[in-house]
PDB file of C-alpha atoms in Angstrom:
ATOM      1  CA  MET Q   9     -16.822  -5.924 -18.724  1.00 40.00           C
ATOM      2  CA  ASN Q  10     -14.193  -3.534 -20.050  1.00 40.00           C
ATOM      3  CA  SER Q  11     -14.081  -0.028 -18.573  1.00 40.00           C
ATOM      4  CA  GLN Q  12     -15.045   1.384 -21.953  1.00 41.00           C
ATOM      5  CA  PRO Q  13     -17.848  -0.420 -23.807  1.00 40.00           C
ATOM      6  CA  SER Q  14     -17.216  -1.391 -27.396  1.00 40.00           C
ATOM      7  CA  ASP Q  15     -17.740   1.081 -30.236  1.00 39.00           C
ATOM      8  CA  LYS Q  16     -20.786  -0.795 -31.492  1.00 39.00           C
ATOM      9  CA  LYS Q  17     -22.649   0.233 -28.345  1.00 44.00           C
ATOM     10  CA  TYR Q  18     -22.178   3.954 -28.942  1.00 40.00           C
ATOM     11  CA  ARG Q  19     -24.732   6.290 -30.416  1.00 45.00           C
ATOM     12  CA  ALA Q  20     -25.135  10.006 -29.948  1.00 47.00           C
ATOM     13  CA  VAL Q  21     -28.054  11.934 -28.545  1.00 49.00           C
ATOM     14  CA  GLY Q  22     -29.233  14.575 -31.003  1.00 44.00           C
ATOM     15  CA  GLN Q  23     -32.283  16.738 -31.292  1.00 39.00           C
ATOM     16  CA  LEU Q  24     -35.372  14.958 -30.037  1.00 41.00           C
ATOM     17  CA  PRO Q  25     -38.949  15.416 -31.261  1.00 40.00           C
ATOM     18  CA  HIS Q  26     -41.204  17.768 -29.316  1.00 42.00           C
ATOM     19  CA  SER Q  27     -44.151  19.949 -30.083  1.00 42.00           C
ATOM     20  CA  GLU Q  28     -43.812  23.570 -31.124  1.00 41.00           C
ATOM     21  CA  SER Q  29     -45.014  24.633 -27.695  1.00 42.00           C
ATOM     22  CA  GLY Q  30     -42.143  22.782 -26.028  1.00 46.00           C
ATOM     23  CA  GLN Q  31     -44.499  20.174 -24.605  1.00 48.00           C
ATOM     24  CA  PRO Q  32     -44.067  16.466 -25.312  1.00 45.00           C
ATOM     25  CA  SER Q  33     -46.319  15.003 -27.956  1.00 46.00           C
ATOM     26  CA  ASP Q  34     -49.331  13.005 -26.791  1.00 45.00           C
ATOM     27  CA  GLN Q  35     -47.592   9.725 -27.547  1.00 45.00           C
ATOM     28  CA  HIS Q  36     -44.959  10.501 -24.888  1.00 45.00           C
ATOM     29  CA  ARG Q  37     -47.168  12.024 -22.161  1.00 46.00           C
ATOM     30  CA  GLU Q  38     -49.422   9.977 -19.930  1.00 47.00           C
ATOM     31  CA  ALA Q  39     -51.928  11.218 -17.387  1.00 39.00           C
ATOM     32  CA  PRO Q  40     -50.202  11.351 -13.966  1.00 43.00           C
ATOM     33  CA  HIS Q  41     -51.277   8.814 -11.401  1.00 43.00           C
ATOM     34  CA  PRO Q  42     -49.781   7.788  -8.022  1.00 39.00           C
ATOM     35  CA  SER Q  43     -49.111   4.319  -9.413  1.00 41.00           C
ATOM     36  CA  ASP Q  44     -46.804   5.824 -12.069  1.00 46.00           C
ATOM     37  CA  ALA Q  45     -43.776   5.325  -9.814  1.00 47.00           C
ATOM     38  CA  PRO Q  46     -41.585   2.716 -11.511  1.00 47.00           C
ATOM     39  CA  ARG Q  47     -42.294  -0.872 -10.618  1.00 42.00           C
ATOM     40  CA  GLY Q  48     -39.233  -2.921  -9.906  1.00 42.00           C
ATOM     41  CA  GLY Q  49     -38.000  -2.089  -6.419  1.00 44.00           C
ATOM     42  CA  SER Q  50     -38.240   1.616  -5.480  1.00 46.00           C
ATOM     43  CA  SER Q  51     -37.596   2.391  -1.799  1.00 61.00           C
ATOM     44  CA  SER Q  52     -36.979   6.137  -1.752  1.00 74.00           C
ATOM     45  CA  ASP Q  53     -37.518   8.308   1.319  1.00 87.00           C
ATOM     46  CA  ALA Q  54     -40.199  10.356  -0.460  1.00 95.00           C
ATOM     47  CA  VAL Q  55     -41.911  10.300  -3.850  1.00 96.00           C
ATOM     48  CA  CYS Q  56     -44.277  12.577  -5.758  1.00 97.00           C
ATOM     49  CA  LEU Q  57     -45.320  13.391  -9.322  1.00 98.00           C
ATOM     50  CA  LEU Q  58     -43.310  16.020 -11.209  1.00 98.00           C
ATOM     51  CA  PRO Q  59     -44.891  17.372 -14.403  1.00 98.00           C
ATOM     52  CA  THR Q  60     -42.297  18.913 -16.748  1.00 98.00           C
ATOM     53  CA  ARG Q  61     -42.237  20.331 -20.267  1.00 97.00           C
ATOM     54  CA  TRP Q  62     -41.315  16.909 -21.598  1.00 97.00           C
ATOM     55  CA  ALA Q  63     -43.160  14.346 -19.480  1.00 98.00           C
ATOM     56  CA  ASP Q  64     -44.802  13.693 -16.129  1.00 98.00           C
ATOM     57  CA  PHE Q  65     -41.992  12.139 -14.106  1.00 98.00           C
ATOM     58  CA  SER Q  66     -42.015  10.527 -10.686  1.00 98.00           C
ATOM     59  CA  LEU Q  67     -39.656  12.397  -8.341  1.00 98.00           C
ATOM     60  CA  HIS Q  68     -37.942  10.290  -5.672  1.00 98.00           C
ATOM     61  CA  GLY Q  69     -35.982  11.767  -2.766  1.00 98.00           C
ATOM     62  CA  TYR Q  70     -33.093   9.994  -1.051  1.00 97.00           C
ATOM     63  CA  ALA Q  71     -30.974  10.928   1.969  1.00 95.00           C
ATOM     64  CA  ASP Q  72     -27.437   9.529   2.104  1.00 95.00           C
ATOM     65  CA  PRO Q  73     -26.829   8.660   5.777  1.00 93.00           C
ATOM     66  CA  SER Q  74     -23.058   8.686   5.313  1.00 92.00           C
ATOM     67  CA  THR Q  75     -22.874  12.277   4.024  1.00 92.00           C
ATOM     68  CA  GLY Q  76     -26.181  13.907   4.957  1.00 92.00           C
ATOM     69  CA  LEU Q  77     -26.649  14.903   1.315  1.00 94.00           C
ATOM     70  CA  GLU Q  78     -30.083  14.666  -0.276  1.00 96.00           C
ATOM     71  CA  HIS Q  79     -30.368  13.426  -3.857  1.00 98.00           C
ATOM     72  CA  VAL Q  80     -33.286  12.891  -6.238  1.00 98.00           C
ATOM     73  CA  ALA Q  81     -34.194  10.601  -9.112  1.00 98.00           C
ATOM     74  CA  LEU Q  82     -36.668  11.355 -11.891  1.00 98.00           C
ATOM     75  CA  THR Q  83     -38.216   8.241 -13.365  1.00 98.00           C
ATOM     76  CA  LEU Q  84     -40.594   7.428 -16.189  1.00 98.00           C
ATOM     77  CA  GLY Q  85     -42.133   4.088 -17.086  1.00 98.00           C
ATOM     78  CA  ASP Q  86     -41.998   0.526 -15.809  1.00 96.00           C
ATOM     79  CA  PHE Q  87     -38.651  -1.116 -15.028  1.00 97.00           C
ATOM     80  CA  SER Q  88     -39.974  -4.461 -13.795  1.00 95.00           C
ATOM     81  CA  ASP Q  89     -39.367  -6.359 -17.045  1.00 95.00           C
ATOM     82  CA  GLY Q  90     -35.600  -6.299 -16.514  1.00 95.00           C
ATOM     83  CA  ALA Q  91     -34.849  -4.681 -19.873  1.00 98.00           C
ATOM     84  CA  PRO Q  92     -31.978  -2.152 -19.924  1.00 98.00           C
ATOM     85  CA  VAL Q  93     -33.097   1.299 -18.774  1.00 99.00           C
ATOM     86  CA  LEU Q  94     -32.043   4.611 -20.314  1.00 99.00           C
ATOM     87  CA  LEU Q  95     -30.140   6.239 -17.443  1.00 99.00           C
ATOM     88  CA  ARG Q  96     -28.361   9.501 -16.692  1.00 99.00           C
ATOM     89  CA  LEU Q  97     -26.260  10.243 -13.590  1.00 99.00           C
ATOM     90  CA  HIS Q  98     -26.166  14.043 -13.389  1.00 99.00           C
ATOM     91  CA  SER Q  99     -24.196  15.934 -10.754  1.00 98.00           C
ATOM     92  CA  GLU Q 100     -25.610  19.219  -9.518  1.00 98.00           C
ATOM     93  CA  CYS Q 101     -24.391  22.355 -11.291  1.00 98.00           C
ATOM     94  CA  LEU Q 102     -26.173  25.438  -9.984  1.00 98.00           C
ATOM     95  CA  THR Q 103     -24.426  27.742 -12.422  1.00 98.00           C
ATOM     96  CA  GLY Q 104     -25.162  25.612 -15.472  1.00 98.00           C
ATOM     97  CA  ASP Q 105     -28.441  23.891 -14.605  1.00 98.00           C
ATOM     98  CA  THR Q 106     -30.147  26.906 -12.996  1.00 98.00           C
ATOM     99  CA  LEU Q 107     -28.259  30.087 -13.915  1.00 98.00           C
ATOM    100  CA  PHE Q 108     -27.660  29.199 -17.598  1.00 97.00           C
ATOM    101  CA  SER Q 109     -23.873  29.553 -17.411  1.00 98.00           C
ATOM    102  CA  LEU Q 110     -21.967  29.170 -20.671  1.00 98.00           C
ATOM    103  CA  ARG Q 111     -18.816  28.027 -18.831  1.00 97.00           C
ATOM    104  CA  CYS Q 112     -19.911  24.367 -18.965  1.00 97.00           C
ATOM    105  CA  ASP Q 113     -22.277  22.034 -20.809  1.00 97.00           C
ATOM    106  CA  CYS Q 114     -24.187  20.839 -17.730  1.00 98.00           C
ATOM    107  CA  GLY Q 115     -27.490  22.605 -18.353  1.00 98.00           C
ATOM    108  CA  PRO Q 116     -27.820  21.407 -21.956  1.00 98.00           C
ATOM    109  CA  GLN Q 117     -26.867  17.876 -20.880  1.00 98.00           C
ATOM    110  CA  LEU Q 118     -29.563  17.881 -18.196  1.00 98.00           C
ATOM    111  CA  GLU Q 119     -32.228  19.045 -20.643  1.00 98.00           C
ATOM    112  CA  ALA Q 120     -31.124  16.657 -23.401  1.00 98.00           C
ATOM    113  CA  SER Q 121     -31.221  13.734 -20.966  1.00 98.00           C
ATOM    114  CA  LEU Q 122     -34.749  14.487 -19.774  1.00 99.00           C
ATOM    115  CA  ARG Q 123     -35.909  14.950 -23.351  1.00 98.00           C
ATOM    116  CA  ALA Q 124     -34.328  11.640 -24.362  1.00 98.00           C
ATOM    117  CA  ILE Q 125     -36.041   9.796 -21.512  1.00 99.00           C
ATOM    118  CA  ALA Q 126     -39.370  11.446 -22.339  1.00 99.00           C
ATOM    119  CA  ALA Q 127     -39.022  10.588 -26.028  1.00 98.00           C
ATOM    120  CA  GLU Q 128     -38.396   6.955 -25.153  1.00 98.00           C
ATOM    121  CA  GLY Q 129     -41.178   6.878 -22.562  1.00 98.00           C
ATOM    122  CA  ARG Q 130     -38.989   5.001 -20.068  1.00 98.00           C
ATOM    123  CA  GLY Q 131     -35.875   5.877 -18.126  1.00 99.00           C
ATOM    124  CA  ALA Q 132     -34.327   7.499 -15.075  1.00 99.00           C
ATOM    125  CA  LEU Q 133     -32.184  10.504 -14.224  1.00 99.00           C
ATOM    126  CA  VAL Q 134     -30.374  10.496 -10.877  1.00 99.00           C
ATOM    127  CA  TYR Q 135     -29.575  14.065  -9.789  1.00 99.00           C
ATOM    128  CA  LEU Q 136     -26.651  14.037  -7.373  1.00 98.00           C
ATOM    129  CA  ARG Q 137     -25.842  16.872  -4.976  1.00 98.00           C
ATOM    130  CA  GLN Q 138     -22.147  16.886  -5.863  1.00 97.00           C
ATOM    131  CA  GLU Q 139     -21.683  20.509  -6.850  1.00 98.00           C
ATOM    132  CA  GLY Q 140     -18.426  21.455  -8.532  1.00 98.00           C
ATOM    133  CA  ARG Q 141     -17.343  17.847  -9.146  1.00 97.00           C
ATOM    134  CA  GLY Q 142     -17.700  17.301  -5.421  1.00 97.00           C
ATOM    135  CA  ILE Q 143     -15.883  20.363  -4.018  1.00 98.00           C
ATOM    136  CA  GLY Q 144     -18.983  22.440  -3.247  1.00 98.00           C
ATOM    137  CA  LEU Q 145     -20.388  25.687  -4.581  1.00 98.00           C
ATOM    138  CA  ILE Q 146     -18.080  28.184  -2.828  1.00 99.00           C
ATOM    139  CA  ASN Q 147     -14.959  26.273  -3.804  1.00 98.00           C
ATOM    140  CA  LYS Q 148     -16.305  25.970  -7.338  1.00 98.00           C
ATOM    141  CA  ILE Q 149     -16.601  29.762  -7.497  1.00 99.00           C
ATOM    142  CA  ARG Q 150     -13.021  30.008  -6.221  1.00 98.00           C
ATOM    143  CA  ALA Q 151     -11.961  27.568  -8.935  1.00 98.00           C
ATOM    144  CA  TYR Q 152     -13.752  29.700 -11.516  1.00 98.00           C
ATOM    145  CA  ALA Q 153     -11.824  32.746 -10.281  1.00 98.00           C
ATOM    146  CA  LEU Q 154      -8.566  30.861 -10.846  1.00 98.00           C
ATOM    147  CA  GLN Q 155      -9.751  29.897 -14.322  1.00 98.00           C
ATOM    148  CA  ASP Q 156     -10.400  33.582 -14.986  1.00 98.00           C
ATOM    149  CA  THR Q 157      -6.660  34.142 -14.469  1.00 98.00           C
ATOM    150  CA  GLY Q 158      -5.624  31.345 -16.844  1.00 97.00           C
ATOM    151  CA  ALA Q 159      -5.804  28.028 -14.974  1.00 98.00           C
ATOM    152  CA  ASP Q 160      -7.776  25.196 -16.522  1.00 97.00           C
ATOM    153  CA  THR Q 161     -10.450  23.290 -14.592  1.00 97.00           C
ATOM    154  CA  VAL Q 162      -8.016  20.579 -13.431  1.00 97.00           C
ATOM    155  CA  ASP Q 163      -5.243  22.925 -12.307  1.00 97.00           C
ATOM    156  CA  ALA Q 164      -7.758  25.166 -10.531  1.00 98.00           C
ATOM    157  CA  ASN Q 165      -8.942  22.236  -8.406  1.00 98.00           C
ATOM    158  CA  ARG Q 166      -5.368  21.241  -7.606  1.00 98.00           C
ATOM    159  CA  MET Q 167      -4.412  24.797  -6.663  1.00 98.00           C
ATOM    160  CA  LEU Q 168      -7.237  24.690  -4.103  1.00 98.00           C
ATOM    161  CA  GLY Q 169      -6.033  21.344  -2.738  1.00 98.00           C
ATOM    162  CA  PHE Q 170      -8.749  19.173  -4.290  1.00 98.00           C
ATOM    163  CA  ALA Q 171      -8.762  16.116  -6.516  1.00 97.00           C
ATOM    164  CA  ASP Q 172      -9.444  16.576 -10.217  1.00 97.00           C
ATOM    165  CA  ASP Q 173     -12.832  14.921  -9.629  1.00 96.00           C
ATOM    166  CA  ALA Q 174     -14.003  14.391  -6.039  1.00 96.00           C
ATOM    167  CA  ARG Q 175     -17.351  12.810  -6.856  1.00 96.00           C
ATOM    168  CA  ASP Q 176     -18.436   9.440  -5.465  1.00 96.00           C
ATOM    169  CA  TYR Q 177     -21.031   7.333  -7.272  1.00 97.00           C
ATOM    170  CA  ARG Q 178     -21.589   4.567  -4.722  1.00 96.00           C
ATOM    171  CA  PHE Q 179     -24.810   6.053  -3.361  1.00 97.00           C
ATOM    172  CA  ALA Q 180     -25.909   6.794  -6.920  1.00 98.00           C
ATOM    173  CA  ALA Q 181     -25.544   3.081  -7.662  1.00 97.00           C
ATOM    174  CA  HIS Q 182     -27.623   2.336  -4.570  1.00 97.00           C
ATOM    175  CA  ILE Q 183     -30.376   4.630  -5.876  1.00 98.00           C
ATOM    176  CA  VAL Q 184     -30.267   2.930  -9.265  1.00 98.00           C
ATOM    177  CA  GLN Q 185     -30.598  -0.477  -7.629  1.00 97.00           C
ATOM    178  CA  THR Q 186     -33.510   0.590  -5.420  1.00 96.00           C
ATOM    179  CA  LEU Q 187     -35.315   1.670  -8.583  1.00 97.00           C
ATOM    180  CA  GLY Q 188     -35.029  -1.896  -9.826  1.00 96.00           C
ATOM    181  CA  ILE Q 189     -32.483  -1.062 -12.516  1.00 98.00           C
ATOM    182  CA  HIS Q 190     -29.857  -3.758 -13.048  1.00 97.00           C
ATOM    183  CA  LYS Q 191     -29.020  -3.097 -16.701  1.00 98.00           C
ATOM    184  CA  ALA Q 192     -28.517   0.413 -18.047  1.00 99.00           C
ATOM    185  CA  ARG Q 193     -28.014   2.314 -21.259  1.00 99.00           C
ATOM    186  CA  LEU Q 194     -25.988   5.149 -19.804  1.00 99.00           C
ATOM    187  CA  LEU Q 195     -26.085   8.706 -21.142  1.00 99.00           C
ATOM    188  CA  THR Q 196     -22.536   9.919 -20.502  1.00 98.00           C
ATOM    189  CA  ASN Q 197     -19.193  10.949 -21.947  1.00 97.00           C
ATOM    190  CA  ASN Q 198     -17.425   9.949 -18.714  1.00 96.00           C
ATOM    191  CA  PRO Q 199     -16.084   6.366 -18.534  1.00 96.00           C
ATOM    192  CA  LEU Q 200     -15.695   6.772 -14.757  1.00 95.00           C
ATOM    193  CA  LYS Q 201     -19.481   6.564 -14.437  1.00 98.00           C
ATOM    194  CA  VAL Q 202     -19.521   3.324 -16.403  1.00 98.00           C
ATOM    195  CA  ARG Q 203     -16.866   1.801 -14.140  1.00 97.00           C
ATOM    196  CA  ALA Q 204     -18.576   3.074 -10.983  1.00 97.00           C
ATOM    197  CA  LEU Q 205     -21.896   1.435 -11.847  1.00 98.00           C
ATOM    198  CA  GLU Q 206     -20.312  -1.810 -12.959  1.00 98.00           C
ATOM    199  CA  ALA Q 207     -18.275  -1.957  -9.728  1.00 97.00           C
ATOM    200  CA  GLN Q 208     -21.608  -2.082  -7.871  1.00 97.00           C
ATOM    201  CA  GLY Q 209     -23.016  -4.865 -10.043  1.00 97.00           C
ATOM    202  CA  ILE Q 210     -25.030  -2.772 -12.517  1.00 98.00           C
ATOM    203  CA  GLU Q 211     -24.428  -3.831 -16.111  1.00 98.00           C
ATOM    204  CA  VAL Q 212     -23.911  -0.974 -18.551  1.00 98.00           C
ATOM    205  CA  VAL Q 213     -24.956  -2.547 -21.837  1.00 98.00           C
ATOM    206  CA  GLU Q 214     -24.552   0.668 -23.833  1.00 98.00           C
ATOM    207  CA  ARG Q 215     -22.847   4.024 -23.384  1.00 98.00           C
ATOM    208  CA  ILE Q 216     -24.694   6.769 -25.237  1.00 98.00           C
ATOM    209  CA  PRO Q 217     -22.551   9.872 -25.932  1.00 97.00           C
ATOM    210  CA  LEU Q 218     -24.072  13.165 -24.838  1.00 96.00           C
ATOM    211  CA  HIS Q 219     -22.446  15.974 -26.807  1.00 95.00           C
ATOM    212  CA  VAL Q 220     -24.562  19.096 -26.458  1.00 95.00           C
ATOM    213  CA  GLY Q 221     -24.010  22.656 -25.307  1.00 90.00           C
ATOM    214  CA  ALA Q 222     -20.541  23.343 -26.729  1.00 94.00           C
ATOM    215  CA  ASN Q 223     -19.820  27.039 -27.273  1.00 96.00           C
ATOM    216  CA  PRO Q 224     -16.754  29.310 -27.565  1.00 97.00           C
ATOM    217  CA  LEU Q 225     -16.788  30.041 -23.820  1.00 97.00           C
ATOM    218  CA  ASN Q 226     -16.613  26.403 -22.707  1.00 96.00           C
ATOM    219  CA  ARG Q 227     -14.472  24.936 -25.485  1.00 96.00           C
ATOM    220  CA  ARG Q 228     -11.310  24.942 -23.352  1.00 96.00           C
ATOM    221  CA  TYR Q 229     -13.173  23.343 -20.458  1.00 96.00           C
ATOM    222  CA  LEU Q 230     -14.496  20.546 -22.675  1.00 95.00           C
ATOM    223  CA  ASN Q 231     -11.065  19.962 -24.188  1.00 95.00           C
ATOM    224  CA  THR Q 232      -9.516  19.775 -20.719  1.00 96.00           C
ATOM    225  CA  LYS Q 233     -12.047  17.172 -19.627  1.00 95.00           C
ATOM    226  CA  ALA Q 234     -11.212  15.121 -22.704  1.00 95.00           C
ATOM    227  CA  HIS Q 235      -7.427  15.419 -22.617  1.00 95.00           C
ATOM    228  CA  ARG Q 236      -6.775  15.483 -18.862  1.00 94.00           C
ATOM    229  CA  MET Q 237      -9.761  13.664 -17.338  1.00 95.00           C
ATOM    230  CA  GLY Q 238     -10.418  10.936 -19.880  1.00 93.00           C
ATOM    231  CA  HIS Q 239     -13.838  12.073 -21.072  1.00 95.00           C
ATOM    232  CA  LEU Q 240     -14.748  10.632 -24.453  1.00 93.00           C
ATOM    233  CA  GLN Q 241     -15.353  12.838 -27.480  1.00 85.00           C
ATOM    234  CA  ASP Q 242     -16.934  10.280 -29.834  1.00 79.00           C
TER     235      ASP Q 242
END
């Protein structure tokens, strides 16, 4: 398959239906039960139920023996029928996901992905502990300090001696496969994620653009990702 799926496979994620209270509507929420873990091949190191504002997910924990990093996957629904699964690979961003930073679009992308999965009633989000595009939290803060003096996100990484993007998606692909997912509809603007999954034998039948969270403070960052890192803006 080509590194970038054809245009006919693209569609954007917009605002998704939810109740006024922020809770998912009854048609998207099911009563939690231990058997709610996805059927189709899960072999995580630990699993529990995780109620959220949007749906009651199953939370799976995984330890990567090659790095010592611990990752999680949130899943909803049954994957055993082999149909393509709505999927998001999301790398950890403490500042955006937890501290509501306006320097990036990570927090809004995380929320939009979970809402999209809940609205569909079936899907998975793999949350990868690859802070700062793989350079770690302290180095990310150092990179931010360089950006405060005028460097863009790519040059800041290079000034610190790091690659533009140091993330590795091989263990993410392993997680996806253990969940029984072999065909995916991937929520991403990053063609690298498409190529990484397909290199491990996972077919990406659709790339779904995820354009949320743009603001005046992260506009330069988003433009840099598009023009210097190959992220797609469609």
